[in-house]
């Protein structure tokens, strides 16, 4: 295993880490807990969960006490989160997480799913960060972090505003452009950077031809290549993989085992190819982001990217909004476009944004899971 230092904490984190939101059979907590133990025995020492990932915290609650008995509490680091907007709700969330996981403290506690600057400022003004600090003083939380899907520029604003110790953000070969400045800012300020979703939610391994140029070695699987794309990035502390089963663990371990650092020139070439290969894709440059209706167009177009890659898959769009952007099908944002055309004039890729928004609106209106 390769270990990297998490920001300025002095803690060494495995270069691939375990995300707890994709266990194959969540109802079979014994099997999922066995997988967690296996992951730990392979040298992976960072586990990420959240109260909203079905019964993920309960699964860790089954596995971690056994790991502690065998290898000690210092043999792993646990990360969980709260999206609470008030101090009392944040405290309650932490107590629930501790009790579910049978732990006395959380290593990395995240202000969770921060969607935009206003959302961040509201929570901060309400005192959420103050209670985080109090919980840290009480020893219930070791490090205060943020988990976000904001653009790179907004991530930079937030980490300039508050001394978070680490950031958890979606970052992969598919969307690196969108978060580039955030990753740069976090790493140069000395924060730990955990990249979630390095396989683009499974889209990269499911489309090996499309992503074949990621490969830098002979006989390399595209999933290995996507993981190594991030291993080659010194700014990333760890890539968080939502393991479903042992097969995926083995794939990730083989990406680590056969990892060879590539030159900066070669890495730049891959990044250039990635940008070029996705011509009809939104590159998340953000130039269109001044919609009079406050529609977050880059987020909408990001979800549409998945529709294109997964060959008109409605479910891909629904999943992206639900799991990544925390937008429910009945969110009014899907129905707010007045077709003024401002965004299309600004779009650097000249994308048919209005048409795409119509398709998204139709998909989300017919989503049976609508609240
Ligand atoms: S066309 Fe729709 S999405 Fe684009 S700027 Fe106008 S209202 Fe916003
Ligand atoms: S300007 Fe175009 S490519 Fe850039 S974020 Fe907006 S929709 Fe995407």
Coordinates of C-alpha atoms in Angstrom, one line a residue, residues 34 68 116 129 242:
X34 CA -16.7 -8.9 6.5
X68 CA -10.3 -2.5 17.2
X116 CA -23.0 26.6 -2.6
X129 CA -18.6 25.3 12.8
X242 CA -17.1 2.9 -2.9

